[in-house]
Structure formats: C-alpha cells, structure tokens
C-alpha cells in the first residue's frame, strides 16, 4: 500500500508551526518553569544551616579532617575524606601548585623555596550543602536528599551505590564506602547537631576559622560573619547556590 | 484491555506494599532516614564534659593561649572514657607530633594567628614538652 501524500502547502506549514510556538509561549506564561530546589528554605522559625570558613585564620593543621575521620568512622585508607585541607602555592612565575597530602593529615610542606613564593594559603574543603544541590537531584532511587534544615544527606539503606551523585557533585565531596558499597558524605555531623553539640570539624578548629549556624537567624554568628566579611562561594557559575562561604577566597581556588 | 487493567492493578498493589511508611514525610525520601542518621553516638564529647571532673586543668588551660583548643584534640575522643574511666584511659600524646601539626614553620600559615618554629633548628632534638607546658603555653 502506497503512502498517501497530503498536499501540504507553505501556508499550512507556517500556520501550524506558529500555532504550536504560540501555544508553547502561552503555556509557559500561565505556568512558568520553576527552579529545582531539593528542599524549600523554611520560613519563620525553621533552621537553615550554613557554614563560613575564614581562610585568613586557617593554619592548615588539618585537625578538622582528622577529627572528622574519627567521629564518622571514615576509612583511613584508601584516601576518602568528608573534609580535607588544600595548600595553594602561587609562585613568582604565576604557577599555581595545589597539594593535599592525605587530605592534609600528613602535614604540609611548601613545594618551592620560600623566596619563590608569591602567595600561599590553605583552603579547607567540605560539602557545600548546596541549596540547589546537583547530587540530590540525580539520585535515581531517592536515597540522596536534603533534610528540612538544608543538610544534604544519604539514606544508606536505600542507596544502590550507582555513583551518579559522586559524579554530579562539582566539589568532589562524595565517595563510595568500600565496605558498604554505598555513598557516604559529610552530614554536618547531623547526629551531633541533634544532641546540641558542634560538628566535629567545627569543634576541632583551634583558631575558630570554621563557623556554622542558622542562616535564617540574622543574629547568628555565621550570619553576622557573612555580613561583616567579604565572602565568596566556590564555583558560583554552576548555580548550585552553596551554603559554604569563604572569607578572603582567592580567585585561583576552584 | 483486561490484561492491561490487571497489570495496572498489580503495579498499584506493588507500589502500595513496597513504598516505605515514612516516604514523602518531608520530601521525596524516607523520613525515617533522618532519625536513623541522628541516632549515631557522638564520639567527641565537649570541653565542658571534660571540665566536670578535670576542672582545675581545664581552668588553667582556659586562661592561656590554648583556650580555644578542645581537650580531645590532643587526648583523643572521650565517649568511652566518660562511660567507664577505669578501663578506657585517654591518650597522652608522646613526642612532639601533636605540637608541630600547628606550630611547624610554613609560609602559608598566617604569622598573626599562630607562632611557628623551624622544628629542627628550634628544639635540637628535644621534645617540646620538656620546656613548654601545653596546658599553660608560654612563648
């Protein structure tokens, strides 16, 4: 049977395509596309946790990484971390050298002699607990989620260990636990927060370079810190809206 | 048509039985996971708990430059020691390893924030603790 050919004039084509385009515009006007949020920022009393790190105060002792590993039973080896410290060294030849031996736990040494250094500083890194977290959006089974307080968590009994979120996180903050075969990440010590204790890394910082608290409360320590200092977030261009703010962050850090 | 209806019914039944109770309690995840994560026992108790028994040494430390440093940073997590102090002794750090974690000379360390020494040159093999008391540091 031959295919029946319809006489489709140019006028019909223009009519139908413009009708379709007009329909799309009309629908998008009455129902505009909404931004994907993993969880909604609570209005009123609910807590909305944020973190601030003062790079000017960080001495690179890596006690944050050390205590985190002990508190959360993170494997000592292979080298998985929930938080770690990086040493940035910018030489006089404008070369950027980044080192993080065992996440900083083994101690830092400058890779070049002191007279060749233009600028050097430590950057502690951890989960940014993003407002529009890409890691929770990609989870195929609903094991990665954000708690109502804005903390990105993993339901380890539900996780299938596909590793999609490990790839989705632009900050490299997730890893697959080699024993359990499921994803593990920073929980901002959720178990400690519920007991009224500070997260292990915040407690361990000897210079009080790490601050956390409720961003909803404008009088909290972290809110005041962000207000009074010139803070920046990592990889702003990715529109993940991180809740980890760095004071005195250099542009070289990414 | 009948097969289709049976299939849909079967799937709805499966969905009903396989979805956990607390699903969508707060969002598209198992609400009970939150309490499960929160149930973990904290290992680091805080300085106030240490000071309940070791009050004199805590007071001494809190007057000095090391006041921001938690006891457990050098002595290890104290959750077992709090429960049973006879069998679970706290760690007493040996050597100078704990001191040089912070005080070893490094250009990236801000001078204003922390006093640093070139370890080999400064101590000449001596342990820090022979001259300095970590609970009452002097320069």
CSV table of N, CA, C and O in Angstrom, one decimal, chain A residues 56 58-61 63 66-67 70-71 73 87 108 110 120 122 142 145-148 153-155 157-158 190-192 195 203-204 206-207, chain B residues 18 20 23 26 28-30 33-34 36-38 40-46 68-70 72-73 77 101-102 106-110 113-114:
chain,number,residue,atom,x,y,z
A,56,UNK,N,41.8,33.4,56.2
A,56,UNK,CA,42.8,34.2,56.9
A,56,UNK,C,43.2,33.6,58.2
A,56,UNK,O,44.3,33.8,58.7
A,58,UNK,N,42.9,30.1,58.9
A,58,UNK,CA,43.2,28.7,58.7
A,58,UNK,C,44.8,28.5,58.8
A,58,UNK,O,45.5,29.1,58.0
A,59,UNK,N,45.2,27.6,59.7
A,59,UNK,CA,46.6,27.4,59.8
A,59,UNK,C,47.0,26.0,59.2
A,59,UNK,O,48.2,25.6,59.4
A,60,UNK,N,46.1,25.4,58.6
A,60,UNK,CA,46.4,24.1,57.9
A,60,UNK,C,46.9,23.0,58.8
A,60,UNK,O,47.7,22.1,58.4
A,61,UNK,N,46.3,22.9,60.1
A,61,UNK,CA,46.7,21.8,61.0
A,61,UNK,C,46.0,20.5,60.6
A,61,UNK,O,46.4,19.5,61.1
A,63,UNK,N,43.3,19.4,61.7
A,63,UNK,CA,42.6,18.7,62.8
A,63,UNK,C,41.1,18.5,62.4
A,63,UNK,O,40.5,17.6,62.9
A,66,UNK,N,41.1,15.3,60.6
A,66,UNK,CA,41.4,14.2,61.5
A,66,UNK,C,40.3,13.8,62.4
A,66,UNK,O,39.9,12.6,62.5
A,67,UNK,N,39.6,14.8,63.0
A,67,UNK,CA,38.5,14.5,63.9
A,67,UNK,C,37.3,14.0,63.1
A,67,UNK,O,36.6,13.1,63.6
A,70,UNK,N,37.7,10.3,62.6
A,70,UNK,CA,37.4,9.5,63.8
A,70,UNK,C,35.9,9.5,64.1
A,70,UNK,O,35.3,8.5,64.4
A,71,UNK,N,35.3,10.7,64.1
A,71,UNK,CA,33.9,10.9,64.5
A,71,UNK,C,33.0,10.0,63.7
A,71,UNK,O,32.1,9.4,64.1
A,73,UNK,N,33.8,7.5,61.5
A,73,UNK,CA,34.3,6.2,61.0
A,73,UNK,C,34.6,6.2,59.5
A,73,UNK,O,34.3,5.3,58.8
A,87,UNK,N,46.6,23.0,50.2
A,87,UNK,CA,47.5,24.1,50.3
A,87,UNK,C,47.8,24.7,48.9
A,87,UNK,O,48.2,24.0,48.0
A,108,UNK,N,51.8,19.6,55.9
A,108,UNK,CA,52.1,20.2,54.7
A,108,UNK,C,53.6,20.7,54.6
A,108,UNK,O,54.2,21.0,55.6
A,110,UNK,N,56.0,23.2,51.8
A,110,UNK,CA,56.0,24.0,50.6
A,110,UNK,C,56.8,23.3,49.5
A,110,UNK,O,57.9,22.9,49.8
A,120,UNK,N,50.7,32.2,49.3
A,120,UNK,CA,50.4,30.9,49.7
A,120,UNK,C,49.4,30.9,50.8
A,120,UNK,O,49.4,31.8,51.7
A,122,UNK,N,46.0,28.2,52.9
A,122,UNK,CA,45.3,27.0,53.0
A,122,UNK,C,43.8,27.2,52.7
A,122,UNK,O,43.2,28.2,53.0
A,142,UNK,N,16.0,8.1,45.2
A,142,UNK,CA,15.6,8.9,46.3
A,142,UNK,C,16.3,8.7,47.6
A,142,UNK,O,15.8,8.8,48.7
A,145,UNK,N,19.1,13.1,49.6
A,145,UNK,CA,18.1,14.1,49.8
A,145,UNK,C,18.6,15.2,50.7
A,145,UNK,O,19.7,15.2,51.2
A,146,UNK,N,17.8,16.3,50.8
A,146,UNK,CA,18.2,17.4,51.7
A,146,UNK,C,17.2,17.4,52.8
A,146,UNK,O,16.0,17.4,52.6
A,147,UNK,N,17.7,17.5,54.0
A,147,UNK,CA,16.9,17.5,55.2
A,147,UNK,C,16.2,18.9,55.2
A,147,UNK,O,16.6,19.8,54.6
A,148,UNK,N,15.1,19.0,56.0
A,148,UNK,CA,14.4,20.3,56.1
A,148,UNK,C,15.3,21.4,56.6
A,148,UNK,O,15.0,22.6,56.3
A,153,UNK,N,22.0,14.8,52.7
A,153,UNK,CA,22.2,13.6,53.4
A,153,UNK,C,22.0,12.4,52.5
A,153,UNK,O,21.4,12.5,51.4
A,154,UNK,N,22.5,11.2,52.9
A,154,UNK,CA,22.3,10.0,52.2
A,154,UNK,C,21.6,9.0,53.1
A,154,UNK,O,22.0,8.7,54.2
A,155,UNK,N,20.6,8.4,52.5
A,155,UNK,CA,19.9,7.3,53.2
A,155,UNK,C,20.6,6.0,52.8
A,155,UNK,O,20.4,5.5,51.7
A,157,UNK,N,20.5,2.9,53.6
A,157,UNK,CA,19.7,1.7,53.5
A,157,UNK,C,19.1,1.6,52.1
A,157,UNK,O,18.7,0.6,51.6
A,158,UNK,N,18.9,2.8,51.5
A,158,UNK,CA,18.2,2.9,50.2
A,158,UNK,C,19.2,3.1,49.0
A,158,UNK,O,18.8,2.8,47.9
A,190,UNK,N,25.2,15.5,61.6
A,190,UNK,CA,23.8,15.6,62.0
A,190,UNK,C,23.5,15.0,63.3
A,190,UNK,O,22.7,15.5,64.1
A,191,UNK,N,24.2,13.9,63.7
A,191,UNK,CA,23.9,13.2,65.0
A,191,UNK,C,24.4,14.1,66.1
A,191,UNK,O,23.8,14.0,67.2
A,192,UNK,N,25.4,14.9,65.9
A,192,UNK,CA,25.9,15.8,66.9
A,192,UNK,C,25.0,17.0,67.1
A,192,UNK,O,24.7,17.5,68.2
A,195,UNK,N,22.1,16.4,69.2
A,195,UNK,CA,22.4,16.4,70.6
A,195,UNK,C,22.9,17.7,71.2
A,195,UNK,O,23.3,17.8,72.3
A,203,UNK,N,34.3,21.9,66.1
A,203,UNK,CA,34.8,21.8,67.4
A,203,UNK,C,36.3,21.7,67.4
A,203,UNK,O,36.9,22.3,68.3
A,204,UNK,N,36.8,21.1,66.4
A,204,UNK,CA,38.3,20.8,66.4
A,204,UNK,C,39.1,22.0,66.0
A,204,UNK,O,40.3,22.1,66.3
A,206,UNK,N,41.3,24.9,66.0
A,206,UNK,CA,41.9,25.6,67.1
A,206,UNK,C,41.9,27.1,67.0
A,206,UNK,O,42.2,27.9,67.9
A,207,UNK,N,41.7,27.7,65.7
A,207,UNK,CA,41.7,29.1,65.6
A,207,UNK,C,40.3,29.7,65.3
A,207,UNK,O,40.2,30.9,65.0
B,18,UNK,N,5.4,-1.8,48.6
B,18,UNK,CA,6.9,-1.6,48.6
B,18,UNK,C,7.3,-0.2,49.0
B,18,UNK,O,8.5,0.0,49.4
B,20,UNK,N,8.0,2.6,51.5
B,20,UNK,CA,8.2,2.6,53.0
B,20,UNK,C,7.2,3.6,53.6
B,20,UNK,O,6.8,4.6,53.0
B,23,UNK,N,7.9,7.5,53.6
B,23,UNK,CA,8.2,8.1,52.3
B,23,UNK,C,7.4,9.3,52.2
B,23,UNK,O,6.2,9.4,52.5
B,26,UNK,N,8.8,14.3,54.6
B,26,UNK,CA,9.3,15.7,54.4
B,26,UNK,C,9.5,16.0,53.0
B,26,UNK,O,9.6,17.1,52.6
B,28,UNK,N,10.7,13.8,48.9
B,28,UNK,CA,10.7,12.5,48.1
B,28,UNK,C,11.9,11.6,48.7
B,28,UNK,O,12.8,11.3,47.9
B,29,UNK,N,11.8,11.3,49.9
B,29,UNK,CA,12.8,10.3,50.5
B,29,UNK,C,12.1,9.8,51.8
B,29,UNK,O,11.1,10.2,52.2
B,30,UNK,N,12.9,8.8,52.4
B,30,UNK,CA,12.4,8.1,53.6
B,30,UNK,C,12.6,9.0,54.8
B,30,UNK,O,13.7,9.3,55.2
B,33,UNK,N,14.9,8.0,57.6
B,33,UNK,CA,16.4,8.1,57.5
B,33,UNK,C,17.0,9.2,58.3
B,33,UNK,O,18.1,9.0,58.8
B,34,UNK,N,16.2,10.3,58.5
B,34,UNK,CA,16.7,11.4,59.3
B,34,UNK,C,17.0,10.9,60.8
B,34,UNK,O,18.1,11.2,61.3
B,36,UNK,N,17.4,7.9,61.7
B,36,UNK,CA,18.5,6.8,61.7
B,36,UNK,C,19.9,7.5,61.7
B,36,UNK,O,20.8,7.0,62.4
B,37,UNK,N,20.0,8.5,60.9
B,37,UNK,CA,21.3,9.2,60.9
B,37,UNK,C,21.6,9.9,62.2
B,37,UNK,O,22.7,9.9,62.7
B,38,UNK,N,20.5,10.5,62.8
B,38,UNK,CA,20.7,11.2,64.0
B,38,UNK,C,21.0,10.3,65.2
B,38,UNK,O,21.5,10.7,66.3
B,40,UNK,N,23.2,8.0,65.6
B,40,UNK,CA,24.6,7.6,65.8
B,40,UNK,C,25.2,8.3,67.1
B,40,UNK,O,24.8,9.4,67.4
B,41,UNK,N,26.0,7.6,67.8
B,41,UNK,CA,26.5,8.1,69.1
B,41,UNK,C,27.7,9.1,68.8
B,41,UNK,O,28.7,8.6,68.1
B,42,UNK,N,27.7,10.3,69.3
B,42,UNK,CA,28.8,11.2,69.1
B,42,UNK,C,30.1,10.7,69.9
B,42,UNK,O,29.9,10.1,71.0
B,43,UNK,N,31.2,10.8,69.2
B,43,UNK,CA,32.4,10.2,69.9
B,43,UNK,C,33.1,11.3,70.6
B,43,UNK,O,33.7,11.1,71.7
B,44,UNK,N,33.1,12.5,70.1
B,44,UNK,CA,33.8,13.6,70.8
B,44,UNK,C,32.7,14.3,71.7
B,44,UNK,O,31.8,14.8,71.3
B,45,UNK,N,33.0,14.2,73.1
B,45,UNK,CA,32.2,14.9,74.0
B,45,UNK,C,32.8,16.3,74.0
B,45,UNK,O,33.9,16.5,73.4
B,46,UNK,N,32.3,17.3,74.6
B,46,UNK,CA,33.0,18.6,74.5
B,46,UNK,C,33.7,19.0,75.8
B,46,UNK,O,33.7,18.2,76.8
B,68,UNK,N,41.1,28.0,73.1
B,68,UNK,CA,40.1,27.6,72.0
B,68,UNK,C,40.3,26.1,71.7
B,68,UNK,O,39.5,25.6,71.0
B,69,UNK,N,41.4,25.5,72.1
B,69,UNK,CA,41.7,24.1,71.8
B,69,UNK,C,40.9,23.2,72.7
B,69,UNK,O,41.0,23.3,73.9
B,70,UNK,N,40.2,22.3,72.1
B,70,UNK,CA,39.5,21.3,72.8
B,70,UNK,C,40.4,20.2,73.4
B,70,UNK,O,41.4,19.9,72.8
B,72,UNK,N,40.0,17.1,73.6
B,72,UNK,CA,40.1,15.9,72.9
B,72,UNK,C,40.9,16.0,71.6
B,72,UNK,O,41.1,15.0,70.9
B,73,UNK,N,41.3,17.2,71.3
B,73,UNK,CA,42.1,17.4,70.1
B,73,UNK,C,43.5,16.7,70.2
B,73,UNK,O,44.0,16.1,69.3
B,77,UNK,N,39.1,11.1,71.3
B,77,UNK,CA,37.7,11.1,71.6
B,77,UNK,C,37.4,10.5,73.0
B,77,UNK,O,38.1,9.5,73.4
B,101,UNK,N,51.9,19.8,64.4
B,101,UNK,CA,50.8,19.9,63.5
B,101,UNK,C,50.4,21.3,63.3
B,101,UNK,O,50.0,21.7,62.2
B,102,UNK,N,50.5,22.1,64.3
B,102,UNK,CA,50.1,23.5,64.2
B,102,UNK,C,51.3,24.4,64.1
B,102,UNK,O,51.3,25.4,63.4
B,106,UNK,N,55.6,27.2,58.2
B,106,UNK,CA,55.1,27.0,56.9
B,106,UNK,C,54.6,28.4,56.4
B,106,UNK,O,53.9,29.1,57.2
B,107,UNK,N,55.0,28.8,55.2
B,107,UNK,CA,54.8,30.1,54.7
B,107,UNK,C,53.3,30.4,54.6
B,107,UNK,O,52.8,31.5,54.6
B,108,UNK,N,52.5,29.3,54.4
B,108,UNK,CA,51.0,29.5,54.3
B,108,UNK,C,50.3,29.8,55.6
B,108,UNK,O,49.2,30.2,55.6
B,109,UNK,N,51.0,29.6,56.7
B,109,UNK,CA,50.4,29.8,58.0
B,109,UNK,C,50.5,31.3,58.3
B,109,UNK,O,51.6,31.9,58.3
B,110,UNK,N,49.4,31.9,58.6
B,110,UNK,CA,49.4,33.4,58.9
B,110,UNK,C,50.2,33.6,60.3
B,110,UNK,O,49.8,33.0,61.3
B,113,UNK,N,48.3,34.8,63.4
B,113,UNK,CA,47.4,33.8,64.1
B,113,UNK,C,48.1,32.8,64.9
B,113,UNK,O,47.7,32.4,66.0
B,114,UNK,N,49.3,32.3,64.4
B,114,UNK,CA,50.0,31.2,65.1
B,114,UNK,C,51.5,31.4,65.1
B,114,UNK,O,52.1,31.9,64.2
